[in-house]
Every structure is written in C-alpha cells, then in structure tokens.
PDB file of C-alpha atoms in Angstrom:
ATOM      1  CA  MET A   5     -19.954 -53.743  69.462  1.00 45.00           C
ATOM      2  CA  THR A   6     -19.166 -51.038  66.907  1.00 48.00           C
ATOM      3  CA  ARG A   7     -19.233 -47.376  67.806  1.00 54.00           C
ATOM      4  CA  ASP A   8     -22.565 -46.898  65.993  1.00 52.00           C
ATOM      5  CA  GLU A   9     -24.358 -49.816  67.654  1.00 55.00           C
ATOM      6  CA  GLY A  10     -26.794 -48.745  70.312  1.00 55.00           C
ATOM      7  CA  LEU A  11     -27.250 -45.296  68.777  1.00 61.00           C
ATOM      8  CA  GLY A  12     -30.610 -43.972  67.633  1.00 77.00           C
ATOM      9  CA  ARG A  13     -31.302 -43.238  63.966  1.00 81.00           C
ATOM     10  CA  ARG A  14     -30.695 -39.516  64.383  1.00 81.00           C
ATOM     11  CA  ASP A  15     -27.352 -40.023  66.108  1.00 81.00           C
ATOM     12  CA  ARG A  16     -26.250 -42.556  63.487  1.00 85.00           C
ATOM     13  CA  LYS A  17     -27.127 -40.059  60.748  1.00 91.00           C
ATOM     14  CA  LYS A  18     -25.107 -37.349  62.486  1.00 91.00           C
ATOM     15  CA  ARG A  19     -22.126 -39.663  62.827  1.00 89.00           C
ATOM     16  CA  GLN A  20     -22.379 -40.635  59.158  1.00 93.00           C
ATOM     17  CA  THR A  21     -22.498 -36.988  58.094  1.00 95.00           C
ATOM     18  CA  ARG A  22     -19.479 -36.146  60.217  1.00 93.00           C
ATOM     19  CA  ALA A  23     -17.561 -39.086  58.731  1.00 92.00           C
ATOM     20  CA  ALA A  24     -18.532 -38.081  55.191  1.00 95.00           C
ATOM     21  CA  LEU A  25     -17.277 -34.534  55.746  1.00 96.00           C
ATOM     22  CA  ALA A  26     -13.985 -35.765  57.195  1.00 95.00           C
ATOM     23  CA  ALA A  27     -13.488 -38.193  54.302  1.00 96.00           C
ATOM     24  CA  ALA A  28     -14.251 -35.491  51.731  1.00 97.00           C
ATOM     25  CA  ALA A  29     -11.868 -33.049  53.407  1.00 97.00           C
ATOM     26  CA  LEU A  30      -9.039 -35.565  53.518  1.00 97.00           C
ATOM     27  CA  ARG A  31      -9.543 -36.702  49.947  1.00 97.00           C
ATOM     28  CA  LEU A  32      -9.605 -33.176  48.537  1.00 97.00           C
ATOM     29  CA  VAL A  33      -6.608 -31.985  50.559  1.00 97.00           C
ATOM     30  CA  ALA A  34      -4.617 -35.087  49.562  1.00 96.00           C
ATOM     31  CA  GLU A  35      -5.382 -34.308  45.909  1.00 96.00           C
ATOM     32  CA  ARG A  36      -4.959 -30.515  45.883  1.00 96.00           C
ATOM     33  CA  GLY A  37      -3.134 -29.397  48.998  1.00 95.00           C
ATOM     34  CA  LEU A  38      -4.331 -27.712  52.159  1.00 95.00           C
ATOM     35  CA  ASP A  39      -4.602 -24.148  50.877  1.00 95.00           C
ATOM     36  CA  GLN A  40      -6.400 -25.119  47.675  1.00 97.00           C
ATOM     37  CA  VAL A  41      -9.487 -26.578  49.360  1.00 97.00           C
ATOM     38  CA  THR A  42     -12.372 -24.589  50.837  1.00 97.00           C
ATOM     39  CA  VAL A  43     -15.102 -25.501  53.286  1.00 97.00           C
ATOM     40  CA  GLU A  44     -17.626 -24.968  50.510  1.00 97.00           C
ATOM     41  CA  GLU A  45     -15.864 -27.528  48.297  1.00 98.00           C
ATOM     42  CA  ILE A  46     -15.703 -30.033  51.151  1.00 97.00           C
ATOM     43  CA  SER A  47     -19.399 -29.556  51.852  1.00 97.00           C
ATOM     44  CA  GLU A  48     -20.321 -29.987  48.200  1.00 97.00           C
ATOM     45  CA  ALA A  49     -18.267 -33.183  47.979  1.00 97.00           C
ATOM     46  CA  ALA A  50     -20.108 -34.544  51.015  1.00 96.00           C
ATOM     47  CA  ASP A  51     -23.464 -33.399  49.575  1.00 96.00           C
ATOM     48  CA  VAL A  52     -24.302 -31.052  52.442  1.00 96.00           C
ATOM     49  CA  SER A  53     -24.380 -27.282  52.873  1.00 96.00           C
ATOM     50  CA  ALA A  54     -21.530 -25.204  54.262  1.00 96.00           C
ATOM     51  CA  ARG A  55     -23.837 -24.349  57.142  1.00 96.00           C
ATOM     52  CA  THR A  56     -24.124 -28.051  57.923  1.00 96.00           C
ATOM     53  CA  PHE A  57     -20.326 -28.336  57.856  1.00 97.00           C
ATOM     54  CA  PHE A  58     -20.081 -25.798  60.674  1.00 96.00           C
ATOM     55  CA  ASN A  59     -22.570 -27.790  62.727  1.00 95.00           C
ATOM     56  CA  TYR A  60     -19.856 -30.459  62.945  1.00 94.00           C
ATOM     57  CA  PHE A  61     -16.532 -28.666  62.660  1.00 94.00           C
ATOM     58  CA  ALA A  62     -15.381 -25.185  63.636  1.00 92.00           C
ATOM     59  CA  THR A  63     -12.692 -25.104  60.942  1.00 94.00           C
ATOM     60  CA  LYS A  64     -11.427 -27.051  57.944  1.00 95.00           C
ATOM     61  CA  ASP A  65      -8.466 -28.241  60.017  1.00 94.00           C
ATOM     62  CA  ASP A  66     -10.800 -29.806  62.575  1.00 93.00           C
ATOM     63  CA  ALA A  67     -12.308 -31.999  59.854  1.00 94.00           C
ATOM     64  CA  LEU A  68      -8.842 -33.178  58.874  1.00 95.00           C
ATOM     65  CA  VAL A  69      -7.284 -34.123  62.214  1.00 93.00           C
ATOM     66  CA  GLY A  70     -10.167 -36.165  63.620  1.00 86.00           C
ATOM     67  CA  ASP A  71     -12.161 -36.119  66.841  1.00 87.00           C
ATOM     68  CA  THR A  72      -9.356 -35.894  69.399  1.00 87.00           C
ATOM     69  CA  ALA A  73     -11.695 -34.699  72.149  1.00 87.00           C
ATOM     70  CA  GLY A  74     -14.116 -37.557  71.544  1.00 87.00           C
ATOM     71  CA  ASP A  75     -11.306 -40.103  71.513  1.00 90.00           C
ATOM     72  CA  ARG A  76      -9.953 -38.640  74.750  1.00 93.00           C
ATOM     73  CA  GLU A  77     -13.271 -39.088  76.529  1.00 94.00           C
ATOM     74  CA  ARG A  78     -13.626 -42.652  75.261  1.00 94.00           C
ATOM     75  CA  VAL A  79     -10.156 -43.629  76.463  1.00 95.00           C
ATOM     76  CA  LEU A  80     -10.697 -42.018  79.873  1.00 96.00           C
ATOM     77  CA  ARG A  81     -13.993 -43.861  80.309  1.00 96.00           C
ATOM     78  CA  ALA A  82     -12.370 -47.123  79.283  1.00 97.00           C
ATOM     79  CA  LEU A  83      -9.480 -46.572  81.690  1.00 96.00           C
ATOM     80  CA  ALA A  84     -11.898 -45.907  84.549  1.00 96.00           C
ATOM     81  CA  ALA A  85     -13.621 -49.215  83.763  1.00 96.00           C
ATOM     82  CA  VAL A  86     -10.423 -51.290  84.069  1.00 96.00           C
ATOM     83  CA  PRO A  87     -10.206 -52.929  87.535  1.00 95.00           C
ATOM     84  CA  ALA A  88      -7.889 -51.068  89.905  1.00 91.00           C
ATOM     85  CA  ARG A  89      -5.754 -54.175  90.477  1.00 93.00           C
ATOM     86  CA  VAL A  90      -4.600 -54.174  86.838  1.00 95.00           C
ATOM     87  CA  PRO A  91      -1.082 -52.697  86.453  1.00 94.00           C
ATOM     88  CA  ALA A  92      -0.874 -49.238  84.927  1.00 94.00           C
ATOM     89  CA  LEU A  93       0.739 -50.207  81.631  1.00 95.00           C
ATOM     90  CA  THR A  94      -1.706 -53.027  80.988  1.00 95.00           C
ATOM     91  CA  ALA A  95      -4.633 -50.818  82.011  1.00 96.00           C
ATOM     92  CA  ILE A  96      -3.683 -48.125  79.499  1.00 97.00           C
ATOM     93  CA  ARG A  97      -3.270 -50.682  76.714  1.00 97.00           C
ATOM     94  CA  SER A  98      -6.711 -52.018  77.511  1.00 97.00           C
ATOM     95  CA  ALA A  99      -8.200 -48.513  77.517  1.00 96.00           C
ATOM     96  CA  LEU A 100      -6.806 -47.877  74.039  1.00 96.00           C
ATOM     97  CA  SER A 101      -8.386 -50.967  72.531  1.00 96.00           C
ATOM     98  CA  GLY A 102     -11.624 -49.337  71.391  1.00 94.00           C
ATOM     99  CA  VAL A 103      -9.896 -46.490  69.566  1.00 94.00           C
ATOM    100  CA  ILE A 104      -7.370 -48.854  67.975  1.00 96.00           C
ATOM    101  CA  ASP A 105     -10.143 -51.154  66.773  1.00 95.00           C
ATOM    102  CA  GLU A 106     -11.955 -48.178  65.272  1.00 93.00           C
ATOM    103  CA  VAL A 107      -8.829 -47.029  63.427  1.00 94.00           C
ATOM    104  CA  GLU A 108      -8.340 -50.496  61.962  1.00 95.00           C
ATOM    105  CA  GLY A 109     -12.025 -50.691  61.084  1.00 93.00           C
ATOM    106  CA  ASP A 110     -11.693 -47.522  59.002  1.00 92.00           C
ATOM    107  CA  ALA A 111      -8.135 -48.094  57.843  1.00 95.00           C
ATOM    108  CA  ALA A 112      -8.397 -46.336  54.464  1.00 93.00           C
ATOM    109  CA  LEU A 113      -9.583 -43.105  56.074  1.00 93.00           C
ATOM    110  CA  TRP A 114      -6.947 -43.211  58.813  1.00 94.00           C
ATOM    111  CA  LEU A 115      -4.120 -43.994  56.420  1.00 96.00           C
ATOM    112  CA  LEU A 116      -5.182 -41.005  54.336  1.00 95.00           C
ATOM    113  CA  ARG A 117      -5.446 -38.855  57.479  1.00 95.00           C
ATOM    114  CA  MET A 118      -1.938 -39.723  58.554  1.00 93.00           C
ATOM    115  CA  GLN A 119      -0.620 -39.013  55.051  1.00 93.00           C
ATOM    116  CA  VAL A 120      -2.293 -35.593  54.990  1.00 95.00           C
ATOM    117  CA  VAL A 121      -1.237 -34.667  58.519  1.00 93.00           C
ATOM    118  CA  MET A 122       2.385 -35.624  57.936  1.00 90.00           C
ATOM    119  CA  GLN A 123       2.460 -33.544  54.757  1.00 92.00           C
ATOM    120  CA  HIS A 124       1.201 -30.388  56.459  1.00 92.00           C
ATOM    121  CA  PRO A 125       3.100 -29.251  59.590  1.00 91.00           C
ATOM    122  CA  VAL A 126       0.254 -26.968  60.698  1.00 92.00           C
ATOM    123  CA  LEU A 127      -2.007 -30.021  60.983  1.00 92.00           C
ATOM    124  CA  LEU A 128       0.659 -32.022  62.750  1.00 88.00           C
ATOM    125  CA  ALA A 129       1.049 -29.232  65.307  1.00 87.00           C
ATOM    126  CA  ARG A 130      -2.718 -29.201  65.842  1.00 86.00           C
ATOM    127  CA  LEU A 131      -2.763 -32.948  66.350  1.00 85.00           C
ATOM    128  CA  VAL A 132       0.142 -32.765  68.788  1.00 84.00           C
ATOM    129  CA  SER A 133      -1.730 -30.089  70.747  1.00 84.00           C
ATOM    130  CA  GLY A 134      -4.815 -32.299  70.990  1.00 83.00           C
ATOM    131  CA  ASN A 135      -2.686 -35.240  72.069  1.00 86.00           C
ATOM    132  CA  ALA A 136      -1.058 -33.085  74.759  1.00 89.00           C
ATOM    133  CA  GLU A 137      -4.489 -32.374  76.248  1.00 90.00           C
ATOM    134  CA  THR A 138      -5.261 -36.075  76.180  1.00 92.00           C
ATOM    135  CA  GLU A 139      -1.986 -36.961  77.878  1.00 92.00           C
ATOM    136  CA  GLN A 140      -2.561 -34.405  80.647  1.00 93.00           C
ATOM    137  CA  ALA A 141      -6.013 -35.847  81.297  1.00 95.00           C
ATOM    138  CA  MET A 142      -4.492 -39.333  81.318  1.00 95.00           C
ATOM    139  CA  VAL A 143      -1.847 -38.232  83.831  1.00 96.00           C
ATOM    140  CA  GLU A 144      -4.563 -37.017  86.204  1.00 95.00           C
ATOM    141  CA  ALA A 145      -6.592 -40.198  85.730  1.00 95.00           C
ATOM    142  CA  LEU A 146      -3.576 -42.438  86.295  1.00 95.00           C
ATOM    143  CA  ALA A 147      -2.551 -40.458  89.370  1.00 95.00           C
ATOM    144  CA  ALA A 148      -6.000 -40.976  90.875  1.00 94.00           C
ATOM    145  CA  ARG A 149      -5.912 -44.652  89.910  1.00 93.00           C
ATOM    146  CA  THR A 150      -2.538 -45.317  91.544  1.00 91.00           C
ATOM    147  CA  GLY A 151      -2.894 -42.980  94.517  1.00 92.00           C
ATOM    148  CA  ARG A 152       0.078 -40.927  93.374  1.00 91.00           C
ATOM    149  CA  ASP A 153       0.393 -37.162  93.123  1.00 90.00           C
ATOM    150  CA  PRO A 154       0.186 -36.009  89.467  1.00 85.00           C
ATOM    151  CA  ASP A 155       3.390 -34.030  90.037  1.00 87.00           C
ATOM    152  CA  ASP A 156       5.504 -36.848  91.467  1.00 89.00           C
ATOM    153  CA  GLY A 157       6.682 -38.008  88.045  1.00 91.00           C
ATOM    154  CA  TYR A 158       5.325 -41.547  87.880  1.00 93.00           C
ATOM    155  CA  PRO A 159       1.947 -40.879  86.196  1.00 94.00           C
ATOM    156  CA  ALA A 160       3.479 -38.448  83.697  1.00 94.00           C
ATOM    157  CA  LEU A 161       6.287 -40.867  82.858  1.00 94.00           C
ATOM    158  CA  VAL A 162       3.930 -43.802  82.257  1.00 95.00           C
ATOM    159  CA  VAL A 163       1.629 -41.693  80.078  1.00 95.00           C
ATOM    160  CA  ALA A 164       4.530 -40.215  78.109  1.00 94.00           C
ATOM    161  CA  VAL A 165       6.078 -43.612  77.462  1.00 95.00           C
ATOM    162  CA  THR A 166       2.810 -45.267  76.456  1.00 95.00           C
ATOM    163  CA  GLY A 167       1.924 -42.295  74.261  1.00 93.00           C
ATOM    164  CA  ALA A 168       5.248 -42.667  72.470  1.00 94.00           C
ATOM    165  CA  ALA A 169       4.635 -46.405  72.089  1.00 95.00           C
ATOM    166  CA  LEU A 170       1.241 -45.751  70.508  1.00 94.00           C
ATOM    167  CA  ARG A 171       2.591 -43.086  68.146  1.00 92.00           C
ATOM    168  CA  THR A 172       5.468 -45.340  67.084  1.00 94.00           C
ATOM    169  CA  ALA A 173       3.047 -48.155  66.299  1.00 96.00           C
ATOM    170  CA  MET A 174       0.762 -45.802  64.366  1.00 94.00           C
ATOM    171  CA  VAL A 175       3.637 -44.517  62.230  1.00 92.00           C
ATOM    172  CA  ARG A 176       4.851 -48.065  61.533  1.00 95.00           C
ATOM    173  CA  TRP A 177       1.313 -49.080  60.601  1.00 96.00           C
ATOM    174  CA  ALA A 178       0.856 -46.121  58.262  1.00 94.00           C
ATOM    175  CA  THR A 179       4.312 -46.488  56.701  1.00 93.00           C
ATOM    176  CA  GLY A 180       3.480 -50.095  55.901  1.00 95.00           C
ATOM    177  CA  GLY A 181       0.198 -49.073  54.296  1.00 95.00           C
ATOM    178  CA  GLY A 182      -1.808 -50.865  56.957  1.00 95.00           C
ATOM    179  CA  SER A 183      -0.410 -54.255  55.916  1.00 96.00           C
ATOM    180  CA  ARG A 184       0.284 -55.224  59.522  1.00 96.00           C
ATOM    181  CA  SER A 185      -2.202 -55.319  62.362  1.00 97.00           C
ATOM    182  CA  LEU A 186      -2.194 -52.027  64.245  1.00 97.00           C
ATOM    183  CA  ALA A 187      -3.238 -53.806  67.426  1.00 97.00           C
ATOM    184  CA  GLY A 188      -0.293 -56.182  66.993  1.00 97.00           C
ATOM    185  CA  LEU A 189       2.131 -53.317  66.478  1.00 97.00           C
ATOM    186  CA  VAL A 190       0.800 -51.571  69.588  1.00 97.00           C
ATOM    187  CA  ASP A 191       1.150 -54.792  71.588  1.00 97.00           C
ATOM    188  CA  GLU A 192       4.720 -55.123  70.345  1.00 96.00           C
ATOM    189  CA  ALA A 193       5.551 -51.553  71.379  1.00 96.00           C
ATOM    190  CA  PHE A 194       3.974 -51.960  74.819  1.00 97.00           C
ATOM    191  CA  ALA A 195       5.805 -55.250  75.320  1.00 95.00           C
ATOM    192  CA  ALA A 196       9.085 -53.500  74.525  1.00 94.00           C
ATOM    193  CA  VAL A 197       8.340 -50.836  77.114  1.00 94.00           C
ATOM    194  CA  ALA A 198       7.326 -53.426  79.717  1.00 94.00           C
ATOM    195  CA  ALA A 199      10.552 -55.332  79.076  1.00 92.00           C
ATOM    196  CA  GLY A 200      12.595 -52.208  79.740  1.00 91.00           C
ATOM    197  CA  LEU A 201      13.547 -51.614  76.089  1.00 89.00           C
ATOM    198  CA  PRO A 202      16.323 -54.231  75.991  1.00 87.00           C
ATOM    199  CA  ASP A 203      19.102 -53.878  73.450  1.00 85.00           C
ATOM    200  CA  PRO A 204      17.887 -55.689  70.297  1.00 81.00           C
ATOM    201  CA  ARG A 205      21.289 -57.354  69.985  1.00 81.00           C
ATOM    202  CA  THR A 206      20.666 -59.165  73.267  1.00 69.00           C
ATOM    203  CA  PRO A 207      19.270 -62.738  73.029  1.00 65.00           C
ATOM    204  CA  GLY A 208      15.722 -63.053  74.296  1.00 57.00           C
ATOM    205  CA  GLN A 209      14.566 -59.714  72.909  1.00 55.00           C
ATOM    206  CA  PHE A 210      11.031 -58.711  73.767  1.00 52.00           C
ATOM    207  CA  GLY A 211       8.128 -60.199  71.842  1.00 52.00           C
ATOM    208  CA  ALA A 212       4.506 -59.240  71.368  1.00 49.00           C
ATOM    209  CA  THR A 213       3.338 -60.392  74.788  1.00 50.00           C
ATOM    210  CA  ALA A 214       1.319 -57.289  75.681  1.00 50.00           C
ATOM    211  CA  PRO A 215      -1.243 -56.552  77.022  1.00 50.00           C
ATOM    212  CA  GLY A 216      -0.857 -59.295  79.618  1.00 54.00           C
ATOM    213  CA  VAL A 217       2.661 -58.289  80.649  1.00 51.00           C
ATOM    214  CA  HIS A 218       3.340 -56.812  84.061  1.00 48.00           C
ATOM    215  CA  PRO A 219       5.203 -53.511  83.760  1.00 44.00           C
ATOM    216  CA  THR A 220       8.115 -52.618  85.970  1.00 41.00           C
ATOM    217  CA  LEU A 221       7.704 -48.870  85.524  1.00 43.00           C
TER     218      LEU A 221
END
C-alpha cells in the first residue's frame, strides 16, 4: 500500500500540495542557490499562494529537508509493530522499510534533495539535527523493546550503528544516481554490521543477507 492509499480526498490533496511545494523549492534552489530563492517564488512555481506555503512549512529550509518528524513517527510505529522476539537489528531494518520504499518510489525528488542538502551546509546541519531527534526517540523505543535502560549503552549503540548504515547506503545510492536499489544497499550495510564489519580482504566477506540475519550486537 502506498502512503496515499486509504487517505480521504482532502488529505490526498494536502499531501499533493506539500509534495509540489517541496519539489518546487528543491528545483529552484538547485538552479539558483539557496539565497536566491524566496518563499514567494516557490509558491508561484507550485501554483499556490505564499500563505498556503506557510500552512505546510514554517520556513523555506523546512520545504527543502523533508518531513523528518513525519518519517520519525512512521518508523517508530513500524518498530512497535515488529514482534518482540525479532532481534534488534532485524527489527530496525524492518521498521525502515516503509520510508525506504517511499524514497525509491520518488527517487528523482530524493536525489535532488540530497544534492541540494549536500551543497548547502546549513541544510545539512538542519537534517542532522532532525536525525538526532529521531535517533534519540529510537533509543528510547529500543530500550523499552529490549528491557534495557536507555543509558546502559546498548540501545544507543545499536541505533547509532544502524543510523550510520542507513546514511552510508543513502549516500552510495545518491552518488550512483539511484542506479542501484536503495533497499539492496541498505540490506548490504546492515549485513555488514551484523557480520561484525569483517576486513574486506578476508575470504567469506559479508553479503546482502539482511534483513534475516541475526545480529550479535
């Protein structure tokens, strides 16, 4: 099921407007640069008013970096739905599936987003901040899931390592222009983590066996 399925007409229209504003913002900033694009120009390109823009985004930067809060809630809900018996690493990979599928389903927009963000450090810092909030929420969720204290190191370590695996896969995907499957690259990164990051010169190097691997973390 796609993200829009099951939504009413009004909600689908709102989602479409939000997506159109984000696409317009990214396209204009990629063409002109961050400081040469205004909210009014973004709104005009998306065929809405500036007032409508502010119904969806507080700032221009928010339109550029994506819905980090929405993605965070989706991943947390998905993690809560994974059976408790599933190992932590596999559970997190499963929880990320919906967001990864959405990125691949809108690859052109996400490739442009990553290009724009990497070109403008202020946007990268904003994205990192949003990811930090997500990782903290994931630490708390994983601690509750495993019966561990959030401060004992294990939940934070698992979340940090899996976050790095996801970011590495995203960068590889973007650098390759989306030519490889993002889901496959994420599986490969998670498999490497589950295997203990063996030296690549060692025979029997990890393969893309995630998400069914059993982590040793």
